[in-house]
Short mmCIF file of C-alpha atoms in Angstrom, two decimals:
data_model
loop_
_atom_site.label_atom_id
_atom_site.label_comp_id
_atom_site.label_asym_id
_atom_site.label_seq_id
_atom_site.Cartn_x
_atom_site.Cartn_y
_atom_site.Cartn_z
CA MET A 1 -0.01 0.03 0.06
CA LYS A 2 1.31 3.47 -0.97
CA PHE A 3 0.64 6.65 0.98
CA LYS A 4 1.16 10.35 0.32
CA ASN A 5 4.21 11.99 1.91
CA THR A 6 3.47 12.35 5.59
CA ILE A 7 4.89 13.81 8.81
CA ILE A 8 3.67 12.23 12.05
CA ASN A 9 3.61 14.02 15.29
CA LEU A 10 3.48 12.56 18.89
CA HIS A 11 3.74 13.95 22.32
CA GLU A 12 4.12 12.05 25.54
CA VAL A 13 4.45 8.26 24.97
CA PHE A 14 3.21 5.90 27.75
CA ASP A 15 3.67 2.39 26.19
CA GLN A 16 6.98 1.33 24.76
CA GLU A 17 5.64 -1.76 23.08
CA TRP A 18 2.89 0.45 21.34
CA MET A 19 5.52 2.78 20.26
CA GLU A 20 7.61 0.07 18.77
CA ARG A 21 4.74 -1.33 16.95
CA VAL A 22 3.96 2.20 15.46
CA LEU A 23 7.63 2.73 14.30
CA LEU A 24 7.73 -0.84 12.75
CA LEU A 25 4.35 -0.07 10.94
CA LEU A 26 5.65 3.19 9.56
CA LYS A 27 8.93 1.68 8.51
CA LYS A 28 6.94 -1.05 6.61
CA HIS A 29 4.79 1.31 4.69
CA PHE A 30 7.06 4.35 4.23
CA THR A 31 10.50 5.54 3.38
CA LEU A 32 11.62 7.21 6.66
CA ILE A 33 13.43 10.45 6.10
CA SER A 34 15.23 13.07 8.24
CA SER A 35 14.21 16.73 8.85
CA THR A 36 17.33 17.69 6.92
CA GLN A 37 15.91 15.82 3.89
CA ILE A 38 12.69 17.69 4.29
CA GLU A 39 14.64 20.95 4.34
CA ASP A 40 16.49 19.88 1.12
CA TYR A 41 13.16 19.08 -0.53
CA TYR A 42 11.66 22.56 0.34
CA TYR A 43 14.64 24.50 -0.74
CA GLY A 44 15.12 22.57 -4.04
CA ARG A 45 18.09 20.38 -3.22
CA VAL A 46 15.84 17.23 -3.70
CA SER A 47 13.43 17.23 -6.51
CA ALA A 48 10.64 14.89 -5.04
CA PHE A 49 9.76 12.23 -2.46
CA LYS A 50 7.55 9.16 -2.84
CA ASN A 51 5.86 7.56 0.06
CA ALA A 52 8.15 9.41 2.60
CA CYS A 53 7.56 9.96 6.24
CA HIS A 54 9.14 11.90 8.92
CA ILE A 55 8.46 11.35 12.64
CA THR A 56 8.41 14.35 15.12
CA PHE A 57 7.87 14.65 18.89
CA ASP A 58 6.80 17.85 20.52
CA ASP A 59 7.68 19.22 24.08
CA GLY A 60 10.54 16.78 24.91
CA GLU A 61 8.74 14.99 27.72
CA GLU A 62 11.02 12.52 29.48
CA SER A 63 9.25 9.58 27.83
CA PHE A 64 11.11 10.52 24.72
CA TYR A 65 14.42 9.82 26.16
CA HIS A 66 13.44 6.62 28.19
CA LEU A 67 10.94 4.98 25.79
CA VAL A 68 11.29 6.52 22.32
CA PHE A 69 15.03 7.22 21.82
CA PRO A 70 16.17 3.70 22.40
CA LEU A 71 13.83 2.47 19.87
CA LEU A 72 15.01 4.99 17.25
CA GLN A 73 18.65 3.83 17.87
CA LYS A 74 17.53 0.14 17.73
CA LEU A 75 15.51 0.56 14.48
CA ASP A 76 17.78 3.19 12.94
CA ILE A 77 15.09 5.72 12.49
CA PRO A 78 15.47 9.48 12.05
CA ALA A 79 13.20 11.78 13.98
CA SER A 80 12.82 15.36 15.41
CA VAL A 81 12.18 16.56 18.78
CA PHE A 82 10.94 20.10 19.51
CA VAL A 83 11.83 21.42 23.00
CA SER A 84 12.18 24.45 25.19
CA PRO A 85 15.65 25.06 26.52
CA LYS A 86 14.18 26.72 29.55
CA ALA A 87 12.23 23.70 30.57
CA ILE A 88 15.33 21.52 30.09
CA THR A 89 17.87 23.72 31.86
CA LYS A 90 15.79 24.72 34.81
CA GLY A 91 13.74 21.61 35.15
CA GLU A 92 10.44 23.52 34.88
CA SER A 93 7.14 22.11 33.81
CA PHE A 94 5.04 23.59 31.15
CA TRP A 95 1.68 25.27 32.08
CA PHE A 96 -0.22 22.26 30.65
CA GLN A 97 1.85 19.80 32.70
CA ARG A 98 1.15 21.81 35.82
CA PHE A 99 -2.60 21.88 34.72
CA ARG A 100 -2.84 18.14 35.24
CA VAL A 101 -2.28 18.19 38.98
CA VAL A 102 -4.73 21.03 40.04
CA ASP A 103 -8.49 20.95 40.73
CA LYS A 104 -10.12 21.78 37.44
CA THR A 105 -13.26 23.16 39.00
CA GLU A 106 -11.43 25.61 41.10
CA LEU A 107 -9.19 26.50 38.15
CA LYS A 108 -12.16 27.28 36.05
CA ARG A 109 -13.78 29.35 38.87
CA LEU A 110 -10.55 31.50 39.19
CA ILE A 111 -10.37 31.90 35.34
CA LEU A 112 -13.94 33.20 35.16
CA ASP A 113 -13.59 35.57 37.91
CA THR A 114 -10.60 37.35 36.10
CA PRO A 115 -11.63 40.73 34.62
CA ALA A 116 -11.29 39.38 31.04
CA PHE A 117 -13.93 36.69 31.59
CA ALA A 118 -16.18 37.85 34.48
CA ARG A 119 -18.62 39.74 32.18
CA ILE A 120 -19.10 36.78 29.92
CA LYS A 121 -18.87 33.77 32.42
CA LYS A 122 -22.48 32.75 31.98
CA SER A 123 -21.85 32.00 28.39
CA LEU A 124 -18.90 29.89 29.15
CA ASN A 125 -20.50 27.16 31.30
CA ASP A 126 -20.06 24.49 28.53
CA VAL A 127 -16.52 25.43 27.62
CA PRO A 128 -13.79 23.02 28.95
CA VAL A 129 -11.22 24.59 31.27
CA MET A 130 -8.41 23.58 28.99
CA ILE A 131 -10.02 25.66 26.14
CA LEU A 132 -10.28 28.77 28.44
CA CYS A 133 -6.46 28.28 29.28
CA LYS A 134 -5.64 28.28 25.53
CA CYS A 135 -7.54 31.67 25.25
CA MET A 136 -5.18 33.36 27.81
CA GLN A 137 -1.63 34.68 27.91
CA VAL A 138 0.80 32.23 29.33
CA ALA A 139 1.75 34.57 32.16
CA ASP A 140 -1.84 34.74 33.27
CA ILE A 141 -2.29 31.03 33.17
CA ASN A 142 0.75 30.42 35.38
CA ARG A 143 -0.20 33.15 37.90
CA ILE A 144 -3.53 31.31 38.49
CA LEU A 145 -1.79 27.99 38.67
CA ASP A 146 0.65 29.38 41.16
CA GLU A 147 -2.19 30.42 43.36
CA LEU A 148 -3.77 26.96 43.24
CA PHE A 149 -0.36 25.44 44.05
CA VAL A 150 -0.13 27.51 47.11
CA ASP A 151 -3.70 26.86 48.24
CA ALA A 152 -3.28 23.04 47.72
CA ASN A 153 0.17 23.17 49.44
CA ILE A 154 1.79 21.74 46.16
CA ILE A 155 5.38 22.91 46.25
CA LYS A 156 6.11 22.19 42.52
CA THR A 157 5.59 19.44 40.04
CA VAL A 158 8.11 16.66 39.32
CA PRO A 159 10.14 17.61 36.23
CA ARG A 160 8.34 15.98 33.22
CA ASN A 161 11.01 16.91 30.45
CA ILE A 162 14.32 15.63 29.40
CA ASN A 163 17.35 17.23 31.13
CA THR A 164 20.44 18.86 29.64
CA ASP A 165 22.55 15.64 29.68
CA GLN A 166 19.77 13.65 28.08
CA LEU A 167 19.28 16.40 25.35
CA LEU A 168 22.98 16.51 24.41
CA GLU A 169 23.06 12.63 24.15
CA ILE A 170 20.11 12.65 22.00
CA SER A 171 21.75 15.52 19.72
CA ARG A 172 25.06 13.65 19.53
CA SER A 173 23.34 10.51 18.29
CA GLY A 174 23.07 12.10 14.70
CA LEU A 175 19.49 10.45 14.49
CA VAL A 176 17.50 13.22 16.10
CA GLU A 177 17.18 16.86 14.93
CA ILE A 178 16.67 19.17 17.75
CA GLY A 179 14.22 21.98 17.13
CA ALA A 180 12.82 24.86 19.03
CA HIS A 181 9.39 25.04 20.62
CA THR A 182 9.32 28.51 22.46
CA MET A 183 10.30 29.01 26.05
CA ASN A 184 7.11 28.62 27.87
CA HIS A 185 4.87 27.02 25.37
CA PRO A 186 2.40 29.95 25.00
CA ILE A 187 -0.40 30.18 22.45
CA LEU A 188 1.65 32.70 20.51
CA HIS A 189 -1.32 34.36 18.90
CA ASN A 190 -2.54 35.53 22.40
CA GLU A 191 0.70 37.26 23.23
CA SER A 192 2.14 40.65 22.65
CA ILE A 193 4.57 41.11 19.95
CA GLU A 194 7.26 41.66 22.38
CA THR A 195 6.48 38.43 24.15
CA ALA A 196 6.08 36.41 20.91
CA CYS A 197 9.61 37.73 19.70
CA TRP A 198 11.12 36.80 23.02
CA GLU A 199 9.53 33.38 23.17
CA ILE A 200 10.68 32.51 19.75
CA SER A 201 14.11 34.09 19.56
CA SER A 202 15.25 33.09 22.98
CA SER A 203 14.25 29.48 22.47
CA ILE A 204 16.10 29.33 19.15
CA ASN A 205 19.28 31.15 20.38
CA ASP A 206 19.55 29.44 23.84
CA LEU A 207 19.02 26.07 22.36
CA SER A 208 21.53 26.67 19.58
CA GLU A 209 24.11 27.60 22.46
CA LEU A 210 23.07 24.53 24.43
CA ILE A 211 23.58 21.86 21.74
CA ASN A 212 26.40 23.86 20.10
CA LYS A 213 24.69 23.71 16.76
CA GLN A 214 22.46 26.17 14.69
CA VAL A 215 18.69 25.45 15.26
CA LYS A 216 16.92 25.78 11.97
CA HIS A 217 13.69 24.07 12.64
CA PHE A 218 10.61 25.06 14.79
CA ALA A 219 7.30 23.70 15.84
CA TYR A 220 4.34 26.04 16.86
CA PRO A 221 2.72 25.26 20.17
CA ASN A 222 -0.67 23.85 19.32
CA GLY A 223 -0.07 24.69 15.65
CA HIS A 224 -3.27 26.06 13.99
CA PHE A 225 -2.95 29.10 11.76
CA GLY A 226 -5.03 31.94 12.81
CA LEU A 227 -5.70 30.48 16.36
CA ASP A 228 -2.25 29.73 17.58
CA TYR A 229 0.11 31.65 15.13
CA ASP A 230 -0.08 33.89 12.00
CA GLU A 231 2.01 35.84 9.63
CA ARG A 232 3.53 37.73 12.50
CA GLU A 233 5.05 34.64 14.05
CA ILE A 234 6.24 33.47 10.46
CA ARG A 235 8.18 36.90 10.03
CA ILE A 236 9.84 36.41 13.49
CA LEU A 237 10.95 32.89 12.52
CA MET A 238 12.44 34.11 9.25
CA GLN A 239 14.27 36.90 11.05
CA ASN A 240 15.75 34.28 13.47
CA GLY A 241 17.14 31.99 10.63
CA ILE A 242 14.55 29.27 10.88
CA LYS A 243 14.21 27.22 7.67
CA LEU A 244 11.26 24.92 8.52
CA SER A 245 8.36 25.41 10.92
CA TYR A 246 5.82 22.62 11.64
CA THR A 247 2.01 23.03 12.32
CA THR A 248 -0.49 20.50 13.54
CA GLU A 249 -2.76 20.77 10.41
CA HIS A 250 -3.83 17.21 9.59
CA ARG A 251 -2.64 16.92 5.98
CA CYS A 252 0.11 15.44 3.93
CA PHE A 253 3.07 17.55 3.21
CA SER A 254 4.01 18.89 -0.17
CA ARG A 255 5.47 22.11 -1.70
CA ARG A 256 1.97 23.59 -1.97
CA PHE A 257 2.56 24.28 1.80
CA SER A 258 5.13 26.96 2.77
CA PRO A 259 8.24 25.69 4.60
CA TYR A 260 6.87 27.73 7.42
CA GLN A 261 3.54 25.98 7.55
CA ILE A 262 4.46 22.22 7.23
CA PRO A 263 1.45 20.02 8.20
CA ARG A 264 1.68 16.95 10.51
CA LYS A 265 -0.66 14.09 11.41
CA GLU A 266 -0.90 13.55 15.11
CA ILE A 267 -0.89 10.05 16.61
CA SER A 268 -1.37 9.41 20.19
CA ARG A 269 -2.97 5.89 20.54
CA GLY A 270 -4.69 3.11 18.62
CA SER A 271 -4.17 -0.19 16.80
CA ASP A 272 -2.33 -0.58 13.60
CA LEU A 273 -5.66 -0.50 11.71
CA TYR A 274 -6.62 2.72 13.42
CA ILE A 275 -3.33 4.51 12.61
CA LEU A 276 -3.43 3.32 8.93
CA ALA A 277 -6.93 4.71 8.64
CA LYS A 278 -5.71 8.17 9.94
CA MET A 279 -2.87 7.98 7.27
CA ILE A 280 -5.38 7.06 4.42
CA LEU A 281 -8.07 9.51 5.29
CA GLY A 282 -5.74 12.48 5.79
CA GLU A 283 -7.69 15.74 6.30
CA LYS A 284 -10.98 13.90 5.98
CA TRP A 285 -10.21 12.55 9.49
CA ASP A 286 -11.01 15.79 11.29
CA SER A 287 -14.39 15.88 9.48
CA MET A 288 -15.39 12.34 10.51
CA LYS A 289 -14.20 13.06 14.20
CA LYS A 290 -16.45 16.11 14.30
CA ILE A 291 -19.40 14.04 13.17
CA ILE A 292 -18.82 11.60 15.99
CA ARG A 293 -17.86 13.91 18.77
CA GLY A 294 -19.50 17.18 18.05
CA LYS A 295 -17.94 20.61 18.58
CA ASN A 296 -13.99 20.53 18.31
CA GLU A 297 -11.47 22.48 20.19
CA SER A 298 -11.09 25.08 17.43
CA GLU A 299 -14.86 25.76 17.49
CA PHE A 300 -14.82 26.16 21.25
CA ARG A 301 -11.81 28.59 21.05
CA TYR A 302 -13.33 30.80 18.27
CA GLN A 303 -16.48 30.95 20.38
CA VAL A 304 -14.57 32.12 23.38
CA LEU A 305 -12.36 34.56 21.56
CA ASP A 306 -15.34 36.03 19.73
CA LEU A 307 -17.03 36.62 23.15
CA LEU A 308 -13.89 38.36 24.43
CA GLU A 309 -13.42 40.60 21.38
CA THR A 310 -17.16 41.48 21.45
CA ASN A 311 -17.50 42.18 25.17
CA ILE A 312 -14.08 43.26 26.18
CA LYS A 313 -12.92 44.65 22.95
CA LEU A 314 -9.72 42.66 23.34
CA PRO A 315 -6.98 44.10 21.00
CA ARG A 316 -4.86 41.85 18.75
CA TYR A 317 -1.41 42.58 19.80
#
């Protein structure tokens, strides 16, 4: 069976046996290529790919080092991992990792009591609290999480991401391309231009210094155009020497997409048949999922942002 050129994206991995099955499945049906080869393709140094696949991992959670990296070495498979140098060097958890350990009902109450949300809170009863977080600036999310940590007597979360020594070992392997993923994993579209510039440029520069190698690839947190990033972020990436940046749009990749908007198909679970179905259906998968599950995350977020802009006159920074 032949498939269109595809980039796979994963996050945290919980089951090494499942991960090995996925890697073997992809190796069976695709020619597995590196991120450098994708760069060569987009900049005309490679004419075309057939049935090609690249595998990426976002966030740099510790499961990548313990469960995935040994498999990549064993099977000789190239991959990319997109990380925050701040999370790695300081042992800090991202806001969504801290989110996992707090009381969600209390978190939602605190969010809806903030000035930005208070006047529209009655319209947000059906909105999941994670969606509300993704409509906020990252400093505000962390401020509320800090408050909940104090109230619950939680000192800090156990570090969930790889450390400096692990990152350097991964980088030296030659199998894994290290890419940037901002410093604090904000929804860049929510941030001021000053914050967006700092999040992007600092992650690229600090990571380049950390691995002693120029970082040329980037993955947008969350990764949907118009909701999570737009032309502003693309300009910042270009100014910082980035050659490729990856989204989470569920499509096959080709030159009809800009090298700054390369789509990826996410995998998080499922049997071989389930994963192959996602590969075959491509962008139709999201339409099917909506029919089954109803309103999706993007629709919820547009609903919240429309209410904020209408009632609060929230500016686009």
